Amino acid sequence: MTTAVRSPEVAVRSQAFIAGQWVAADGGGTFAVTNPATDEVLAHVPNCGAPETRRAIAAAHSALPAWRSRPAQERAAILRTWAQLMLRDRERLARILTLEQGKPITEARVEIAYAASFLDWYADEARRVYGETIPSSAADKRLLVLPRPIGVVAAITPWNFPSAMITRKTAAALAAGCTQVVKPAEDTPLSALALAELSVEAGVPAGVFNVVTGAPEAIAGELFANPLVRKVSFTGSTEIGRLLVKASATNLTRLSLELGGHAPFLVFADSDLDRAVDGAIASKFRNAGQTCVCANRIYVEESIREAFVAKLAAKTAALVVGDGLDEATQIGPLINDDAVTKVMGHVDDARAKGGRVVTGGARATVAGRAARFVAPTIIDAARDEMRCASEETFGPVAPIFSFASEAEVIERANATPYGLAAYCFTRDGARIMRMAESLEYGIVGINDAIPATAQAPFGGVKHSGYGKEGGHHGIEEYLVRTYVSWRL
Ligand code: NAP
């Protein structure tokens, strides 16, 4: 079934996709998907639970033998076609994404291309899954290591990148020869279903890729209780990640966890100030600050702090807040009311503890509606005891801390349980290496605010999780290695 949203511009799929069929939930239950900018109901989507998930797992299990034994070239061709179809339909997919998630349409187009790039990259990696031979100590023995797909896998994905967080997992899984069940976030299932629709056109066989929409506890409960599921890849909050680690104990289900972050963004006095300011804007305000890798703490060397804050505030104040479908919009709405409450809580807390709001600091009104818009905000004189210094803000608020020495800022940058991404702006070559080796993060951007790309390993350390997505490392997450000892 398709539902027309803002007819006739965008048609969205609004049924779950199991075993190659578009299906309703068993009891017929649905939940509403709304546009966070307007509260418009976009579609009603099946509220699936354990029985539907069980059927999706069974479908993936049935499809597994044929899919894993297909030559890698054939799997590669299908993945590449899927990527090309995404690019063909980029505008439609971007509109669906903006409608359900809120991000500016210009960013949604970038996300669709980024999402497609994983399918394209792993189309190549499918053909490079190599085994090993090991020199034997006995003349009549041969020792081999064979890579094999782990089996049926599942993905649980967040709302902030509704398309790319799926393909980053799906592309590697299918390239490795696994079959998959995806549970998208309830806020943003339409992008996942649009991907499923294109998978059919690309030639992905029935059962290889399934999308189950619905309540997370019931779906995840079945994913971890069912011994056919060999691996779950999760992107979301650290809090839910911890629950899944416990759930994985039953079947010792293998896990990859891409969790929350609290990125420090370090600006040294020897940096190119304009590049650092532009980097801070790109890192902090992309998706209205709702990214796991966004700068949460901006540390500026004291001697340039005033100049940095002045330039950053001027550029921030000029950012256009609005409905994501408006081409001029640079800051869309936050995803829901709880997000607005949390972000404004961080602003109020910073104010109460002596922070100086240089620009923003309030909710914004768009087309006469306060909705969920928050003005991009710069807070100077931020201090370590503020909430924004330790909690993930997940909104358009940039606190500026000052520092006096390299040793001091390294210690403060690392003083968090999170370890996803960190950024450093400097022109000193030796310092660059010291930073790369001292910052306890899975990703370090040097003079680069947007480091994520399909060919590089993305993932955190400490409470930001474990496992990698992207690059040749990403496919390893979906492989097991069988050691074969062969006596001739
Ligand atoms: P979340 O609440 O943890 O949700 C993520 C996913 O988990 C959603 O599909 C959600 O379903 C599901 N979920 C919720 N409760 C669950 C449960 N009890 N059992 C199993 N699944 C459950 O996180 P979010 O608010 O959507 O996303 C924001 C977080 O994701 C931030 O912390 C951000 O830093 C992190 N993130 C990390 C990365 C990375 O690569 N490291 C990338 C993007 C985002 P429902 O939506 O249906 O509730």
Coordinates of N, CA and C in Angstrom, one line a residue, residues 278-437:
D278 N 34.3 27.7 10.4 CA 33.4 26.9 9.4 C 33.3 25.5 9.9
G279 N 34.4 24.9 10.4 CA 34.3 23.5 10.8 C 33.4 23.4 12.0
A280 N 33.4 24.3 12.9 CA 32.6 24.3 14.1 C 31.1 24.4 13.7
I281 N 30.8 25.2 12.7 CA 29.4 25.4 12.2 C 29.0 24.1 11.6
A282 N 29.8 23.5 10.8 CA 29.5 22.2 10.1 C 29.3 21.1 11.1
S283 N 30.2 21.0 12.0 CA 30.1 19.9 13.0 C 28.9 20.1 13.9
K284 N 28.7 21.3 14.4 CA 27.7 21.5 15.5 C 26.3 21.6 14.9
F285 N 26.1 22.2 13.8 CA 24.7 22.6 13.4 C 24.2 21.6 12.3
R286 N 25.0 20.7 11.8 CA 24.4 19.7 10.9 C 23.3 19.0 11.6
N287 N 22.2 18.8 10.9 CA 21.0 18.1 11.5 C 20.6 18.7 12.8
A288 N 20.7 20.1 12.9 CA 20.3 20.8 14.1 C 21.0 20.3 15.3
G289 N 22.3 19.8 15.1 CA 23.0 19.3 16.3 C 22.6 17.9 16.7
Q290 N 21.8 17.2 15.9 CA 21.4 15.9 16.3 C 22.2 14.8 15.6
T291 N 23.5 14.9 15.8 CA 24.4 13.8 15.3 C 25.3 13.3 16.4
C292 N 25.6 12.0 16.3 CA 26.4 11.4 17.4 C 27.8 11.9 17.4
V293 N 28.3 12.4 16.2 CA 29.7 12.9 16.1 C 29.8 14.4 16.3
C294 N 28.7 15.1 16.6 CA 28.7 16.6 16.5 C 29.5 17.1 17.7
A295 N 30.1 18.3 17.5 CA 30.9 18.9 18.6 C 29.9 19.2 19.8
N296 N 30.3 18.7 20.9 CA 29.4 19.0 22.1 C 30.1 20.0 23.0
R297 N 31.5 20.0 22.9 CA 32.3 20.9 23.8 C 33.3 21.6 22.8
I298 N 33.3 22.9 22.7 CA 34.3 23.5 21.9 C 35.3 24.2 22.8
Y299 N 36.5 23.8 22.7 CA 37.6 24.3 23.5 C 38.5 25.2 22.7
V300 N 38.6 26.5 23.1 CA 39.4 27.4 22.3 C 40.5 28.0 23.1
E301 N 41.7 28.0 22.5 CA 42.9 28.5 23.3 C 42.6 30.0 23.7
E302 N 42.9 30.3 24.9 CA 42.4 31.6 25.5 C 42.8 32.8 24.6
S303 N 44.0 32.8 24.0 CA 44.4 34.0 23.3 C 43.6 34.3 22.1
I304 N 42.9 33.4 21.5 CA 42.0 33.6 20.3 C 40.5 33.5 20.6
R305 N 40.2 33.3 21.9 CA 38.8 32.9 22.2 C 37.8 34.0 21.8
E306 N 38.2 35.3 22.1 CA 37.3 36.4 21.8 C 37.0 36.5 20.3
A307 N 38.1 36.4 19.5 CA 38.0 36.5 18.0 C 37.2 35.3 17.5
F308 N 37.5 34.1 18.0 CA 36.7 33.0 17.5 C 35.3 33.1 17.8
V309 N 34.9 33.5 19.1 CA 33.5 33.6 19.4 C 32.8 34.6 18.6
A310 N 33.5 35.7 18.3 CA 32.8 36.8 17.5 C 32.5 36.3 16.1
K311 N 33.5 35.6 15.5 CA 33.2 35.1 14.1 C 32.2 34.0 14.2
L312 N 32.3 33.1 15.1 CA 31.3 32.0 15.2 C 29.9 32.5 15.4
A313 N 29.8 33.5 16.3 CA 28.4 34.0 16.7 C 27.8 34.7 15.4
A314 N 28.6 35.4 14.7 CA 28.1 36.2 13.5 C 27.6 35.2 12.5
K315 N 28.3 34.1 12.3 CA 27.9 33.1 11.3 C 26.7 32.3 11.8
T316 N 26.7 32.0 13.1 CA 25.6 31.3 13.7 C 24.3 32.1 13.6
A317 N 24.4 33.3 13.9 CA 23.2 34.2 13.9 C 22.5 34.3 12.5
A318 N 23.4 34.1 11.5 CA 22.9 34.2 10.1 C 22.2 32.9 9.6
L319 N 22.3 31.8 10.4 CA 21.8 30.5 9.9 C 20.2 30.6 9.9
V320 N 19.7 30.0 8.8 CA 18.2 30.1 8.6 C 17.5 28.9 9.3
V321 N 16.6 29.2 10.2 CA 15.8 28.2 10.9 C 14.5 28.1 10.1
G322 N 14.1 26.8 9.8 CA 12.8 26.7 9.2 C 12.4 25.3 8.9
D323 N 11.3 25.2 8.1 CA 10.8 23.9 7.7 C 11.9 23.3 6.7
G324 N 12.2 22.0 6.9 CA 13.3 21.4 6.2 C 13.0 21.4 4.7
L325 N 11.8 21.5 4.3 CA 11.4 21.4 2.8 C 11.7 22.7 2.1
D326 N 11.9 23.8 2.9 CA 12.3 25.1 2.3 C 13.8 25.0 2.0
E327 N 14.1 25.3 0.7 CA 15.5 25.2 0.2 C 16.4 26.1 1.0
A328 N 15.9 27.2 1.6 CA 16.8 28.1 2.3 C 17.1 27.6 3.7
T329 N 16.4 26.7 4.2 CA 16.6 26.2 5.6 C 17.9 25.6 5.9
Q330 N 18.5 26.0 7.0 CA 19.8 25.4 7.4 C 19.7 24.7 8.7
I331 N 18.7 25.1 9.5 CA 18.4 24.4 10.8 C 16.9 24.0 10.8
G332 N 16.7 22.7 10.8 CA 15.3 22.3 10.9 C 14.8 22.1 12.3
P333 N 13.7 21.5 12.5 CA 13.1 21.3 13.9 C 13.9 20.1 14.6
L334 N 13.8 20.1 15.9 CA 14.2 18.9 16.6 C 13.2 17.8 16.5
I335 N 13.6 16.6 16.8 CA 12.8 15.4 16.4 C 11.5 15.4 17.2
N336 N 11.5 15.8 18.5 CA 10.2 15.7 19.3 C 10.3 16.7 20.4
D337 N 9.2 16.7 21.2 CA 9.1 17.7 22.3 C 10.1 17.4 23.4
D338 N 10.4 16.1 23.7 CA 11.4 15.8 24.7 C 12.8 16.3 24.4
A339 N 13.1 16.3 23.1 CA 14.4 16.8 22.6 C 14.5 18.3 22.9
V340 N 13.4 19.0 22.6 CA 13.4 20.5 22.9 C 13.5 20.7 24.4
T341 N 12.8 20.0 25.2 CA 12.9 20.2 26.6 C 14.4 19.9 27.1
K342 N 15.0 18.9 26.6 CA 16.4 18.6 27.0 C 17.3 19.7 26.6
V343 N 17.2 20.1 25.3 CA 18.1 21.1 24.8 C 18.0 22.5 25.5
M344 N 16.7 22.9 25.7 CA 16.5 24.1 26.5 C 16.9 24.0 27.9
G345 N 16.8 22.8 28.5 CA 17.3 22.5 29.8 C 18.8 22.8 29.9
H346 N 19.6 22.4 28.9 CA 21.0 22.6 28.8 C 21.3 24.1 28.8
V347 N 20.5 24.8 28.0 CA 20.7 26.3 27.8 C 20.5 27.0 29.2
D348 N 19.4 26.6 29.8 CA 19.0 27.2 31.1 C 20.0 26.9 32.2
D349 N 20.5 25.7 32.2 CA 21.5 25.3 33.2 C 22.8 26.1 33.0
A350 N 23.2 26.2 31.7 CA 24.4 27.0 31.4 C 24.3 28.4 31.8
R351 N 23.1 29.0 31.5 CA 22.9 30.4 32.0 C 23.0 30.5 33.5
A352 N 22.3 29.6 34.2 CA 22.3 29.7 35.6 C 23.7 29.5 36.2
K353 N 24.6 28.8 35.5 CA 26.0 28.6 36.0 C 27.0 29.6 35.5
G354 N 26.5 30.7 34.9 CA 27.4 31.8 34.5 C 27.7 31.8 33.0
G355 N 27.1 31.0 32.2 CA 27.4 31.0 30.8 C 26.8 32.3 30.2
R356 N 27.4 32.8 29.2 CA 26.9 34.0 28.5 C 26.4 33.6 27.1
V357 N 25.1 33.8 27.0 CA 24.5 33.4 25.7 C 24.8 34.6 24.7
V358 N 25.6 34.2 23.7 CA 26.0 35.3 22.7 C 25.0 35.4 21.6
T359 N 24.4 34.3 21.2 CA 23.4 34.3 20.2 C 22.4 33.1 20.4
G360 N 21.2 33.3 20.0 CA 20.2 32.2 20.2 C 19.8 32.1 21.7
G361 N 19.7 30.9 22.2 CA 19.3 30.7 23.6 C 17.8 30.6 23.8
A362 N 17.0 30.5 22.7 CA 15.6 30.5 22.9 C 15.0 29.6 21.8
R363 N 13.7 29.3 22.0 CA 13.0 28.6 20.9 C 12.7 29.5 19.8
A364 N 12.6 29.0 18.5 CA 12.4 29.9 17.4 C 11.0 29.7 16.9
T365 N 10.4 30.7 16.3 CA 9.1 30.6 15.7 C 9.2 30.6 14.2
V366 N 8.6 29.6 13.6 CA 8.6 29.5 12.1 C 7.2 29.5 11.6
A367 N 6.9 30.3 10.6 CA 5.5 30.4 10.1 C 4.5 30.5 11.2
G368 N 4.8 31.3 12.2 CA 3.8 31.5 13.3 C 3.7 30.4 14.3
R369 N 4.5 29.3 14.1 CA 4.5 28.2 15.0 C 5.8 28.0 15.8
A370 N 5.7 27.8 17.1 CA 6.9 27.6 17.8 C 7.4 26.1 17.5
A371 N 6.5 25.2 17.3 CA 6.8 23.8 17.0 C 8.0 23.4 17.8
R372 N 9.0 22.8 17.1 CA 10.1 22.2 17.8 C 11.4 22.9 17.3
F373 N 11.3 24.2 17.0 CA 12.5 24.9 16.5 C 13.3 25.5 17.7
V374 N 14.6 25.3 17.6 CA 15.4 26.0 18.6 C 16.5 26.8 17.9
A375 N 16.6 28.1 18.2 CA 17.6 28.9 17.5 C 19.0 28.4 17.8
P376 N 19.8 28.4 16.8 CA 21.2 28.0 17.0 C 21.9 28.9 18.0
T377 N 22.6 28.3 19.0 CA 22.9 29.0 20.2 C 24.4 28.9 20.5
I378 N 25.0 30.0 20.8 CA 26.4 30.0 21.2 C 26.5 30.4 22.7
I379 N 27.1 29.7 23.5 CA 27.3 30.0 25.0 C 28.8 30.2 25.3
D380 N 29.1 31.4 25.6 CA 30.5 31.6 25.9 C 30.7 31.4 27.4
A381 N 32.0 31.4 27.8 CA 32.3 31.2 29.3 C 31.7 29.9 29.8
A382 N 31.7 28.8 29.0 CA 31.1 27.6 29.5 C 32.1 27.0 30.5
R383 N 31.5 26.2 31.5 CA 32.3 25.6 32.5 C 32.1 24.1 32.6
D384 N 33.1 23.4 33.2 CA 33.0 22.0 33.2 C 31.8 21.4 34.0
E385 N 31.3 22.2 35.0 CA 30.2 21.7 35.8 C 28.8 21.9 35.2
M386 N 28.8 22.4 34.0 CA 27.5 22.6 33.3 C 27.1 21.2 32.7
R387 N 25.8 21.0 32.5 CA 25.2 19.8 32.0 C 25.8 19.5 30.6
C388 N 25.9 20.6 29.8 CA 26.3 20.4 28.4 C 27.8 19.9 28.4
A389 N 28.5 20.0 29.5 CA 29.9 19.6 29.5 C 30.0 18.1 29.6
S390 N 28.9 17.4 30.1 CA 29.0 16.0 30.3 C 27.9 15.2 29.7
E391 N 26.7 15.8 29.4 CA 25.6 15.1 28.8 C 25.6 15.4 27.3
E392 N 25.1 14.4 26.5 CA 25.0 14.7 25.1 C 23.8 15.6 24.9
T393 N 24.1 16.8 24.3 CA 23.0 17.8 24.1 C 22.0 17.4 23.0
F394 N 22.5 17.0 21.9 CA 21.7 16.5 20.7 C 20.8 17.7 20.3
G395 N 21.4 18.9 20.1 CA 20.7 20.0 19.7 C 21.6 21.1 19.3
P396 N 21.1 22.2 18.7 CA 22.0 23.3 18.2 C 22.6 24.2 19.2
V397 N 23.3 23.7 20.2 CA 23.9 24.5 21.2 C 25.4 24.3 21.3
A398 N 26.1 25.4 21.1 CA 27.6 25.3 21.1 C 28.2 26.0 22.3
P399 N 28.6 25.2 23.4 CA 29.3 25.9 24.5 C 30.8 26.1 24.2
I400 N 31.3 27.2 24.5 CA 32.7 27.5 24.3 C 33.4 27.6 25.6
F401 N 34.4 26.7 25.7 CA 35.3 26.6 26.9 C 36.6 27.2 26.5
S402 N 37.4 27.7 27.4 CA 38.7 28.2 27.0 C 39.8 27.3 27.7
F403 N 41.0 27.2 27.1 CA 42.1 26.5 27.7 C 43.4 27.2 27.6
A404 N 44.3 26.8 28.4 CA 45.6 27.5 28.4 C 46.7 26.7 27.8
S405 N 46.7 25.3 27.9 CA 47.8 24.5 27.4 C 47.3 23.3 26.8
E406 N 48.2 22.7 26.0 CA 47.9 21.5 25.3 C 47.6 20.3 26.2
A407 N 48.4 20.2 27.3 CA 48.3 19.1 28.2 C 46.9 19.2 28.9
E408 N 46.6 20.5 29.3 CA 45.3 20.7 30.0 C 44.1 20.3 29.1
V409 N 44.1 20.7 27.8 CA 43.0 20.4 27.0 C 42.8 19.0 26.6
I410 N 44.0 18.3 26.5 CA 43.9 16.8 26.3 C 43.2 16.1 27.4
E411 N 43.6 16.5 28.6 CA 43.0 15.9 29.8 C 41.5 16.2 29.9
R412 N 41.1 17.4 29.6 CA 39.7 17.8 29.7 C 38.9 17.1 28.5
A413 N 39.5 17.0 27.4 CA 38.8 16.4 26.2 C 38.5 15.0 26.5
N414 N 39.5 14.3 27.2 CA 39.3 12.9 27.5 C 38.5 12.6 28.7
A415 N 38.1 13.6 29.4 CA 37.4 13.4 30.7 C 35.9 13.2 30.5
T416 N 35.6 12.1 29.8 CA 34.2 11.7 29.5 C 34.2 10.2 29.3
P417 N 33.1 9.6 29.6 CA 33.0 8.1 29.3 C 32.9 7.9 27.8
Y418 N 32.5 8.9 27.1 CA 32.3 8.7 25.6 C 33.6 8.7 24.9
G419 N 33.6 8.1 23.7 CA 34.8 8.1 22.9 C 34.5 7.9 21.4
L420 N 33.6 8.7 20.8 CA 33.3 8.5 19.4 C 34.2 9.3 18.5
A421 N 33.9 10.6 18.5 CA 34.7 11.5 17.6 C 35.3 12.7 18.4
A422 N 36.4 13.1 17.9 CA 37.1 14.4 18.5 C 37.6 15.1 17.3
Y423 N 37.8 16.4 17.5 CA 38.3 17.3 16.4 C 39.4 18.2 16.9
C424 N 40.3 18.5 16.0 CA 41.4 19.3 16.5 C 41.8 20.2 15.3
F425 N 41.9 21.5 15.5 CA 42.3 22.5 14.5 C 43.6 23.1 14.9
T426 N 44.6 22.9 14.1 CA 45.9 23.4 14.4 C 46.8 23.3 13.1
R427 N 47.9 24.1 13.0 CA 48.7 24.0 11.9 C 50.1 23.3 12.2
D428 N 50.2 22.9 13.5 CA 51.5 22.4 14.0 C 51.5 20.9 13.7
G429 N 52.4 20.5 12.8 CA 52.5 19.0 12.4 C 52.8 18.1 13.6
A430 N 53.7 18.5 14.5 CA 54.0 17.6 15.6 C 52.8 17.5 16.5
R431 N 52.1 18.6 16.7 CA 50.9 18.6 17.6 C 49.9 17.7 17.0
I432 N 49.7 17.7 15.7 CA 48.7 16.9 15.0 C 48.9 15.4 15.4
M433 N 50.1 15.0 15.4 CA 50.4 13.6 15.7 C 50.2 13.3 17.2
R434 N 50.6 14.3 18.0 CA 50.3 14.1 19.5 C 48.8 14.0 19.7
M435 N 48.1 14.8 19.0 CA 46.6 14.8 19.2 C 46.0 13.5 18.8
A436 N 46.4 13.0 17.6 CA 45.9 11.8 17.1 C 46.2 10.6 18.0
E437 N 47.3 10.7 18.7 CA 47.7 9.6 19.6 C 47.2 9.8 21.0

